[in-house]
Amino acid sequence: GLLKLIADEDGRKILGLQIVGDNATELIHLGQMAMIGGMPVDTFIHNTFNFPTMAEAYRLAAMEIVHQRESRMPPFGTRCPAAASSPPC
């Protein structure tokens, strides 16, 4: 199967999710509740899921978003470029 979390550009707010597979109807409610409650992506990383279960896929998807988010951030202690054409820090 496949579980995909869709986040905002900052990789913090959950905008949507997609689940494909045999147990999709058993898993979709977790993402729905996170969206209704305004929970950040990190919620799925900092909370414990039973292991091994299908619901752990949320944690793995959230970890991928955080990895992408952190790879776009400048290293700690570096100054943001002053040029207007540079990406925001």
PDB file of N, CA and C in Angstrom:
ATOM      1  N   GLY A   1       0.812  -1.188   0.000  1.00  0.00           N
ATOM      2  CA  GLY A   1       0.000   0.000   0.000  1.00  0.00           C
ATOM      3  C   GLY A   1       0.852   1.247   0.000  1.00  0.00           C
ATOM      4  N   LEU A   2       0.185   2.379   0.102  1.00  0.00           N
ATOM      5  CA  LEU A   2       0.843   3.682   0.078  1.00  0.00           C
ATOM      6  C   LEU A   2       0.107   4.634   0.998  1.00  0.00           C
ATOM      7  N   LEU A   3       0.857   5.361   1.820  1.00  0.00           N
ATOM      8  CA  LEU A   3       0.312   6.430   2.631  1.00  0.00           C
ATOM      9  C   LEU A   3       1.152   7.656   2.353  1.00  0.00           C
ATOM     10  N   LYS A   4       0.500   8.743   1.954  1.00  0.00           N
ATOM     11  CA  LYS A   4       1.195   9.974   1.593  1.00  0.00           C
ATOM     12  C   LYS A   4       0.562  11.133   2.340  1.00  0.00           C
ATOM     13  N   LEU A   5       1.372  11.852   3.116  1.00  0.00           N
ATOM     14  CA  LEU A   5       0.918  13.074   3.762  1.00  0.00           C
ATOM     15  C   LEU A   5       1.272  14.245   2.860  1.00  0.00           C
ATOM     16  N   ILE A   6       0.379  15.195   2.744  1.00  0.00           N
ATOM     17  CA  ILE A   6       0.619  16.391   1.955  1.00  0.00           C
ATOM     18  C   ILE A   6       0.681  17.557   2.935  1.00  0.00           C
ATOM     19  N   ALA A   7       1.806  18.282   2.892  1.00  0.00           N
ATOM     20  CA  ALA A   7       2.026  19.369   3.844  1.00  0.00           C
ATOM     21  C   ALA A   7       2.183  20.697   3.118  1.00  0.00           C
ATOM     22  N   ASP A   8       2.095  21.768   3.899  1.00  0.00           N
ATOM     23  CA  ASP A   8       2.315  23.100   3.337  1.00  0.00           C
ATOM     24  C   ASP A   8       3.780  23.256   2.937  1.00  0.00           C
ATOM     25  N   GLU A   9       4.101  24.386   2.345  1.00  0.00           N
ATOM     26  CA  GLU A   9       5.449  24.628   1.834  1.00  0.00           C
ATOM     27  C   GLU A   9       6.503  24.549   2.933  1.00  0.00           C
ATOM     28  N   ASP A  10       6.136  24.919   4.157  1.00  0.00           N
ATOM     29  CA  ASP A  10       7.070  24.864   5.280  1.00  0.00           C
ATOM     30  C   ASP A  10       7.233  23.455   5.843  1.00  0.00           C
ATOM     31  N   GLY A  11       6.394  22.531   5.416  1.00  0.00           N
ATOM     32  CA  GLY A  11       6.473  21.165   5.915  1.00  0.00           C
ATOM     33  C   GLY A  11       6.002  21.013   7.342  1.00  0.00           C
ATOM     34  N   ARG A  12       5.074  21.857   7.751  1.00  0.00           N
ATOM     35  CA  ARG A  12       4.588  21.803   9.135  1.00  0.00           C
ATOM     36  C   ARG A  12       3.106  21.483   9.242  1.00  0.00           C
ATOM     37  N   LYS A  13       2.294  22.065   8.388  1.00  0.00           N
ATOM     38  CA  LYS A  13       0.845  21.882   8.467  1.00  0.00           C
ATOM     39  C   LYS A  13       0.391  20.808   7.478  1.00  0.00           C
ATOM     40  N   ILE A  14      -0.445  19.896   7.951  1.00  0.00           N
ATOM     41  CA  ILE A  14      -0.984  18.839   7.095  1.00  0.00           C
ATOM     42  C   ILE A  14      -2.133  19.423   6.277  1.00  0.00           C
ATOM     43  N   LEU A  15      -2.006  19.334   4.963  1.00  0.00           N
ATOM     44  CA  LEU A  15      -3.036  19.850   4.067  1.00  0.00           C
ATOM     45  C   LEU A  15      -3.940  18.744   3.541  1.00  0.00           C
ATOM     46  N   GLY A  16      -3.436  17.528   3.512  1.00  0.00           N
ATOM     47  CA  GLY A  16      -4.218  16.425   2.990  1.00  0.00           C
ATOM     48  C   GLY A  16      -3.447  15.125   3.120  1.00  0.00           C
ATOM     49  N   LEU A  17      -4.086  14.036   2.716  1.00  0.00           N
ATOM     50  CA  LEU A  17      -3.426  12.744   2.731  1.00  0.00           C
ATOM     51  C   LEU A  17      -4.058  11.830   1.710  1.00  0.00           C
ATOM     52  N   GLN A  18      -3.266  10.860   1.297  1.00  0.00           N
ATOM     53  CA  GLN A  18      -3.736   9.842   0.360  1.00  0.00           C
ATOM     54  C   GLN A  18      -3.326   8.488   0.909  1.00  0.00           C
ATOM     55  N   ILE A  19      -4.240   7.545   0.852  1.00  0.00           N
ATOM     56  CA  ILE A  19      -3.936   6.184   1.280  1.00  0.00           C
ATOM     57  C   ILE A  19      -4.506   5.231   0.247  1.00  0.00           C
ATOM     58  N   VAL A  20      -3.668   4.316  -0.187  1.00  0.00           N
ATOM     59  CA  VAL A  20      -4.075   3.291  -1.141  1.00  0.00           C
ATOM     60  C   VAL A  20      -3.648   1.948  -0.554  1.00  0.00           C
ATOM     61  N   GLY A  21      -4.549   1.001  -0.517  1.00  0.00           N
ATOM     62  CA  GLY A  21      -4.207  -0.325  -0.023  1.00  0.00           C
ATOM     63  C   GLY A  21      -5.376  -0.988   0.665  1.00  0.00           C
ATOM     64  N   ASP A  22      -5.125  -2.208   1.110  1.00  0.00           N
ATOM     65  CA  ASP A  22      -6.172  -3.025   1.716  1.00  0.00           C
ATOM     66  C   ASP A  22      -6.801  -2.399   2.953  1.00  0.00           C
ATOM     67  N   ASN A  23      -6.008  -1.741   3.784  1.00  0.00           N
ATOM     68  CA  ASN A  23      -6.519  -1.213   5.054  1.00  0.00           C
ATOM     69  C   ASN A  23      -6.697   0.303   5.037  1.00  0.00           C
ATOM     70  N   ALA A  24      -6.884   0.887   3.873  1.00  0.00           N
ATOM     71  CA  ALA A  24      -7.000   2.348   3.765  1.00  0.00           C
ATOM     72  C   ALA A  24      -8.134   2.888   4.634  1.00  0.00           C
ATOM     73  N   THR A  25      -9.255   2.216   4.654  1.00  0.00           N
ATOM     74  CA  THR A  25     -10.392   2.712   5.435  1.00  0.00           C
ATOM     75  C   THR A  25     -10.139   2.617   6.937  1.00  0.00           C
ATOM     76  N   GLU A  26      -9.226   1.769   7.360  1.00  0.00           N
ATOM     77  CA  GLU A  26      -8.876   1.650   8.779  1.00  0.00           C
ATOM     78  C   GLU A  26      -7.852   2.710   9.202  1.00  0.00           C
ATOM     79  N   LEU A  27      -7.177   3.326   8.242  1.00  0.00           N
ATOM     80  CA  LEU A  27      -6.101   4.272   8.547  1.00  0.00           C
ATOM     81  C   LEU A  27      -6.465   5.732   8.305  1.00  0.00           C
ATOM     82  N   ILE A  28      -7.387   5.985   7.415  1.00  0.00           N
ATOM     83  CA  ILE A  28      -7.662   7.352   6.981  1.00  0.00           C
ATOM     84  C   ILE A  28      -8.109   8.246   8.129  1.00  0.00           C
ATOM     85  N   HIS A  29      -8.802   7.694   9.111  1.00  0.00           N
ATOM     86  CA  HIS A  29      -9.333   8.510  10.204  1.00  0.00           C
ATOM     87  C   HIS A  29      -8.243   9.178  11.034  1.00  0.00           C
ATOM     88  N   LEU A  30      -7.066   8.568  11.143  1.00  0.00           N
ATOM     89  CA  LEU A  30      -5.974   9.187  11.902  1.00  0.00           C
ATOM     90  C   LEU A  30      -5.564  10.514  11.270  1.00  0.00           C
ATOM     91  N   GLY A  31      -5.407  10.521   9.968  1.00  0.00           N
ATOM     92  CA  GLY A  31      -5.054  11.743   9.263  1.00  0.00           C
ATOM     93  C   GLY A  31      -6.166  12.769   9.296  1.00  0.00           C
ATOM     94  N   GLN A  32      -7.398  12.303   9.190  1.00  0.00           N
ATOM     95  CA  GLN A  32      -8.537  13.227   9.259  1.00  0.00           C
ATOM     96  C   GLN A  32      -8.578  13.937  10.611  1.00  0.00           C
ATOM     97  N   MET A  33      -8.373  13.201  11.677  1.00  0.00           N
ATOM     98  CA  MET A  33      -8.407  13.803  13.016  1.00  0.00           C
ATOM     99  C   MET A  33      -7.252  14.782  13.205  1.00  0.00           C
ATOM    100  N   ALA A  34      -6.093  14.455  12.653  1.00  0.00           N
ATOM    101  CA  ALA A  34      -4.953  15.373  12.743  1.00  0.00           C
ATOM    102  C   ALA A  34      -5.255  16.677  12.017  1.00  0.00           C
ATOM    103  N   MET A  35      -5.882  16.578  10.856  1.00  0.00           N
ATOM    104  CA  MET A  35      -6.232  17.778  10.097  1.00  0.00           C
ATOM    105  C   MET A  35      -7.306  18.592  10.824  1.00  0.00           C
ATOM    106  N   ILE A  36      -8.331  17.928  11.334  1.00  0.00           N
ATOM    107  CA  ILE A  36      -9.404  18.622  12.057  1.00  0.00           C
ATOM    108  C   ILE A  36      -8.848  19.325  13.293  1.00  0.00           C
ATOM    109  N   GLY A  37      -7.924  18.662  13.979  1.00  0.00           N
ATOM    110  CA  GLY A  37      -7.346  19.212  15.197  1.00  0.00           C
ATOM    111  C   GLY A  37      -6.230  20.207  14.959  1.00  0.00           C
ATOM    112  N   GLY A  38      -5.863  20.430  13.696  1.00  0.00           N
ATOM    113  CA  GLY A  38      -4.795  21.382  13.394  1.00  0.00           C
ATOM    114  C   GLY A  38      -3.430  20.931  13.888  1.00  0.00           C
ATOM    115  N   MET A  39      -3.234  19.618  14.006  1.00  0.00           N
ATOM    116  CA  MET A  39      -1.961  19.098  14.508  1.00  0.00           C
ATOM    117  C   MET A  39      -0.869  19.232  13.455  1.00  0.00           C
ATOM    118  N   PRO A  40       0.354  19.564  13.877  1.00  0.00           N
ATOM    119  CA  PRO A  40       1.453  19.658  12.919  1.00  0.00           C
ATOM    120  C   PRO A  40       1.936  18.273  12.487  1.00  0.00           C
ATOM    121  N   VAL A  41       2.678  18.237  11.401  1.00  0.00           N
ATOM    122  CA  VAL A  41       3.262  16.992  10.890  1.00  0.00           C
ATOM    123  C   VAL A  41       4.047  16.281  11.987  1.00  0.00           C
ATOM    124  N   ASP A  42       4.756  17.042  12.790  1.00  0.00           N
ATOM    125  CA  ASP A  42       5.617  16.470  13.836  1.00  0.00           C
ATOM    126  C   ASP A  42       4.854  15.631  14.857  1.00  0.00           C
ATOM    127  N   THR A  43       3.549  15.814  14.942  1.00  0.00           N
ATOM    128  CA  THR A  43       2.737  15.015  15.864  1.00  0.00           C
ATOM    129  C   THR A  43       2.934  13.524  15.610  1.00  0.00           C
ATOM    130  N   PHE A  44       3.044  13.155  14.346  1.00  0.00           N
ATOM    131  CA  PHE A  44       3.184  11.743  14.008  1.00  0.00           C
ATOM    132  C   PHE A  44       4.569  11.198  14.337  1.00  0.00           C
ATOM    133  N   ILE A  45       5.529  12.063  14.577  1.00  0.00           N
ATOM    134  CA  ILE A  45       6.872  11.620  14.927  1.00  0.00           C
ATOM    135  C   ILE A  45       7.025  11.530  16.439  1.00  0.00           C
ATOM    136  N   HIS A  46       6.466  12.503  17.143  1.00  0.00           N
ATOM    137  CA  HIS A  46       6.680  12.603  18.586  1.00  0.00           C
ATOM    138  C   HIS A  46       5.698  11.793  19.423  1.00  0.00           C
ATOM    139  N   ASN A  47       4.841  11.025  18.789  1.00  0.00           N
ATOM    140  CA  ASN A  47       3.911  10.173  19.521  1.00  0.00           C
ATOM    141  C   ASN A  47       4.143   8.721  19.162  1.00  0.00           C
ATOM    142  N   THR A  48       3.797   7.852  20.082  1.00  0.00           N
ATOM    143  CA  THR A  48       4.075   6.431  19.935  1.00  0.00           C
ATOM    144  C   THR A  48       2.951   5.722  19.194  1.00  0.00           C
ATOM    145  N   PHE A  49       3.331   4.941  18.195  1.00  0.00           N
ATOM    146  CA  PHE A  49       2.407   4.073  17.485  1.00  0.00           C
ATOM    147  C   PHE A  49       2.768   2.630  17.823  1.00  0.00           C
ATOM    148  N   ASN A  50       1.776   1.772  17.848  1.00  0.00           N
ATOM    149  CA  ASN A  50       2.070   0.358  18.043  1.00  0.00           C
ATOM    150  C   ASN A  50       2.976  -0.113  16.915  1.00  0.00           C
ATOM    151  N   PHE A  51       3.843  -1.044  17.247  1.00  0.00           N
ATOM    152  CA  PHE A  51       4.776  -1.557  16.236  1.00  0.00           C
ATOM    153  C   PHE A  51       4.769  -3.066  16.288  1.00  0.00           C
ATOM    154  N   PRO A  52       4.703  -3.759  15.233  1.00  0.00           N
ATOM    155  CA  PRO A  52       4.470  -3.283  13.873  1.00  0.00           C
ATOM    156  C   PRO A  52       2.981  -3.192  13.583  1.00  0.00           C
ATOM    157  N   THR A  53       2.567  -2.076  13.055  1.00  0.00           N
ATOM    158  CA  THR A  53       1.188  -1.893  12.605  1.00  0.00           C
ATOM    159  C   THR A  53       1.196  -1.063  11.329  1.00  0.00           C
ATOM    160  N   MET A  54       0.076  -1.043  10.653  1.00  0.00           N
ATOM    161  CA  MET A  54      -0.058  -0.240   9.448  1.00  0.00           C
ATOM    162  C   MET A  54      -0.040   1.253   9.790  1.00  0.00           C
ATOM    163  N   ALA A  55      -0.514   1.622  10.976  1.00  0.00           N
ATOM    164  CA  ALA A  55      -0.577   3.029  11.368  1.00  0.00           C
ATOM    165  C   ALA A  55       0.806   3.654  11.483  1.00  0.00           C
ATOM    166  N   GLU A  56       1.832   2.854  11.639  1.00  0.00           N
ATOM    167  CA  GLU A  56       3.187   3.390  11.709  1.00  0.00           C
ATOM    168  C   GLU A  56       3.577   4.088  10.406  1.00  0.00           C
ATOM    169  N   ALA A  57       2.869   3.814   9.334  1.00  0.00           N
ATOM    170  CA  ALA A  57       3.140   4.473   8.054  1.00  0.00           C
ATOM    171  C   ALA A  57       2.996   5.992   8.186  1.00  0.00           C
ATOM    172  N   TYR A  58       2.134   6.472   9.089  1.00  0.00           N
ATOM    173  CA  TYR A  58       2.019   7.911   9.316  1.00  0.00           C
ATOM    174  C   TYR A  58       3.344   8.472   9.828  1.00  0.00           C
ATOM    175  N   ARG A  59       3.946   7.780  10.755  1.00  0.00           N
ATOM    176  CA  ARG A  59       5.231   8.238  11.304  1.00  0.00           C
ATOM    177  C   ARG A  59       6.280   8.293  10.209  1.00  0.00           C
ATOM    178  N   LEU A  60       6.340   7.265   9.382  1.00  0.00           N
ATOM    179  CA  LEU A  60       7.325   7.223   8.309  1.00  0.00           C
ATOM    180  C   LEU A  60       7.091   8.348   7.299  1.00  0.00           C
ATOM    181  N   ALA A  61       5.842   8.613   6.956  1.00  0.00           N
ATOM    182  CA  ALA A  61       5.527   9.694   6.023  1.00  0.00           C
ATOM    183  C   ALA A  61       5.897  11.048   6.632  1.00  0.00           C
ATOM    184  N   ALA A  62       5.609  11.235   7.913  1.00  0.00           N
ATOM    185  CA  ALA A  62       5.950  12.485   8.592  1.00  0.00           C
ATOM    186  C   ALA A  62       7.461  12.666   8.667  1.00  0.00           C
ATOM    187  N   MET A  63       8.191  11.596   8.894  1.00  0.00           N
ATOM    188  CA  MET A  63       9.650  11.677   8.946  1.00  0.00           C
ATOM    189  C   MET A  63      10.211  12.131   7.601  1.00  0.00           C
ATOM    190  N   GLU A  64       9.616  11.696   6.516  1.00  0.00           N
ATOM    191  CA  GLU A  64      10.063  12.118   5.192  1.00  0.00           C
ATOM    192  C   GLU A  64       9.823  13.613   4.984  1.00  0.00           C
ATOM    193  N   ILE A  65       8.690  14.123   5.426  1.00  0.00           N
ATOM    194  CA  ILE A  65       8.406  15.552   5.310  1.00  0.00           C
ATOM    195  C   ILE A  65       9.410  16.360   6.132  1.00  0.00           C
ATOM    196  N   VAL A  66       9.679  15.923   7.357  1.00  0.00           N
ATOM    197  CA  VAL A  66      10.633  16.633   8.212  1.00  0.00           C
ATOM    198  C   VAL A  66      12.027  16.595   7.585  1.00  0.00           C
ATOM    199  N   HIS A  67      12.401  15.471   7.020  1.00  0.00           N
ATOM    200  CA  HIS A  67      13.699  15.367   6.346  1.00  0.00           C
ATOM    201  C   HIS A  67      13.780  16.373   5.192  1.00  0.00           C
ATOM    202  N   GLN A  68      12.741  16.468   4.394  1.00  0.00           N
ATOM    203  CA  GLN A  68      12.717  17.435   3.297  1.00  0.00           C
ATOM    204  C   GLN A  68      12.753  18.863   3.824  1.00  0.00           C
ATOM    205  N   ARG A  69      12.032  19.114   4.896  1.00  0.00           N
ATOM    206  CA  ARG A  69      11.993  20.449   5.499  1.00  0.00           C
ATOM    207  C   ARG A  69      13.380  20.854   5.991  1.00  0.00           C
ATOM    208  N   GLU A  70      14.050  19.944   6.671  1.00  0.00           N
ATOM    209  CA  GLU A  70      15.367  20.250   7.227  1.00  0.00           C
ATOM    210  C   GLU A  70      16.442  20.367   6.152  1.00  0.00           C
ATOM    211  N   SER A  71      16.282  19.670   5.042  1.00  0.00           N
ATOM    212  CA  SER A  71      17.283  19.760   3.981  1.00  0.00           C
ATOM    213  C   SER A  71      17.214  21.101   3.257  1.00  0.00           C
ATOM    214  N   ARG A  72      16.088  21.822   3.367  1.00  0.00           N
ATOM    215  CA  ARG A  72      15.952  23.140   2.744  1.00  0.00           C
ATOM    216  C   ARG A  72      16.424  24.259   3.647  1.00  0.00           C
ATOM    217  N   MET A  73      16.580  23.986   4.938  1.00  0.00           N
ATOM    218  CA  MET A  73      16.963  25.024   5.889  1.00  0.00           C
ATOM    219  C   MET A  73      18.470  25.271   5.816  1.00  0.00           C
ATOM    220  N   PRO A  74      18.891  26.546   5.972  1.00  0.00           N
ATOM    221  CA  PRO A  74      20.328  26.809   6.020  1.00  0.00           C
ATOM    222  C   PRO A  74      20.908  26.241   7.305  1.00  0.00           C
ATOM    223  N   PRO A  75      22.185  25.858   7.310  1.00  0.00           N
ATOM    224  CA  PRO A  75      22.803  25.331   8.522  1.00  0.00           C
ATOM    225  C   PRO A  75      22.690  26.321   9.672  1.00  0.00           C
ATOM    226  N   PHE A  76      22.607  25.815  10.878  1.00  0.00           N
ATOM    227  CA  PHE A  76      22.466  26.644  12.070  1.00  0.00           C
ATOM    228  C   PHE A  76      23.629  27.626  12.156  1.00  0.00           C
ATOM    229  N   GLY A  77      23.323  28.883  12.417  1.00  0.00           N
ATOM    230  CA  GLY A  77      24.357  29.896  12.589  1.00  0.00           C
ATOM    231  C   GLY A  77      24.728  30.631  11.317  1.00  0.00           C
ATOM    232  N   THR A  78      24.228  30.198  10.167  1.00  0.00           N
ATOM    233  CA  THR A  78      24.545  30.910   8.931  1.00  0.00           C
ATOM    234  C   THR A  78      23.574  32.066   8.750  1.00  0.00           C
ATOM    235  N   ARG A  79      24.051  33.098   8.126  1.00  0.00           N
ATOM    236  CA  ARG A  79      23.208  34.272   7.869  1.00  0.00           C
ATOM    237  C   ARG A  79      22.446  34.070   6.575  1.00  0.00           C
ATOM    238  N   CYS A  80      21.261  34.595   6.546  1.00  0.00           N
ATOM    239  CA  CYS A  80      20.449  34.528   5.316  1.00  0.00           C
ATOM    240  C   CYS A  80      21.027  35.518   4.318  1.00  0.00           C
ATOM    241  N   PRO A  81      21.023  35.159   3.036  1.00  0.00           N
ATOM    242  CA  PRO A  81      21.506  36.101   2.018  1.00  0.00           C
ATOM    243  C   PRO A  81      20.625  37.341   1.966  1.00  0.00           C
ATOM    244  N   ALA A  82      21.254  38.472   1.680  1.00  0.00           N
ATOM    245  CA  ALA A  82      20.526  39.740   1.653  1.00  0.00           C
ATOM    246  C   ALA A  82      19.861  39.992   0.303  1.00  0.00           C
ATOM    247  N   ALA A  83      20.248  39.267  -0.726  1.00  0.00           N
ATOM    248  CA  ALA A  83      19.714  39.496  -2.060  1.00  0.00           C
ATOM    249  C   ALA A  83      18.228  39.178  -2.104  1.00  0.00           C
ATOM    250  N   ALA A  84      17.477  40.011  -2.810  1.00  0.00           N
ATOM    251  CA  ALA A  84      16.028  39.813  -2.909  1.00  0.00           C
ATOM    252  C   ALA A  84      15.669  38.553  -3.682  1.00  0.00           C
ATOM    253  N   SER A  85      16.556  38.097  -4.560  1.00  0.00           N
ATOM    254  CA  SER A  85      16.253  36.927  -5.363  1.00  0.00           C
ATOM    255  C   SER A  85      16.546  35.614  -4.658  1.00  0.00           C
ATOM    256  N   SER A  86      17.136  35.667  -3.474  1.00  0.00           N
ATOM    257  CA  SER A  86      17.471  34.431  -2.760  1.00  0.00           C
ATOM    258  C   SER A  86      16.236  33.856  -2.083  1.00  0.00           C
ATOM    259  N   PRO A  87      16.235  32.538  -1.837  1.00  0.00           N
ATOM    260  CA  PRO A  87      15.070  31.923  -1.172  1.00  0.00           C
ATOM    261  C   PRO A  87      14.963  32.416   0.273  1.00  0.00           C
ATOM    262  N   PRO A  88      13.763  32.443   0.829  1.00  0.00           N
ATOM    263  CA  PRO A  88      13.591  32.905   2.216  1.00  0.00           C
ATOM    264  C   PRO A  88      14.236  31.934   3.190  1.00  0.00           C
ATOM    265  N   CYS A  89      14.680  32.462   4.302  1.00  0.00           N
ATOM    266  CA  CYS A  89      15.297  31.635   5.347  1.00  0.00           C
ATOM    267  C   CYS A  89      14.312  31.323   6.435  1.00  0.00           C
TER     268      CYS A  89
END
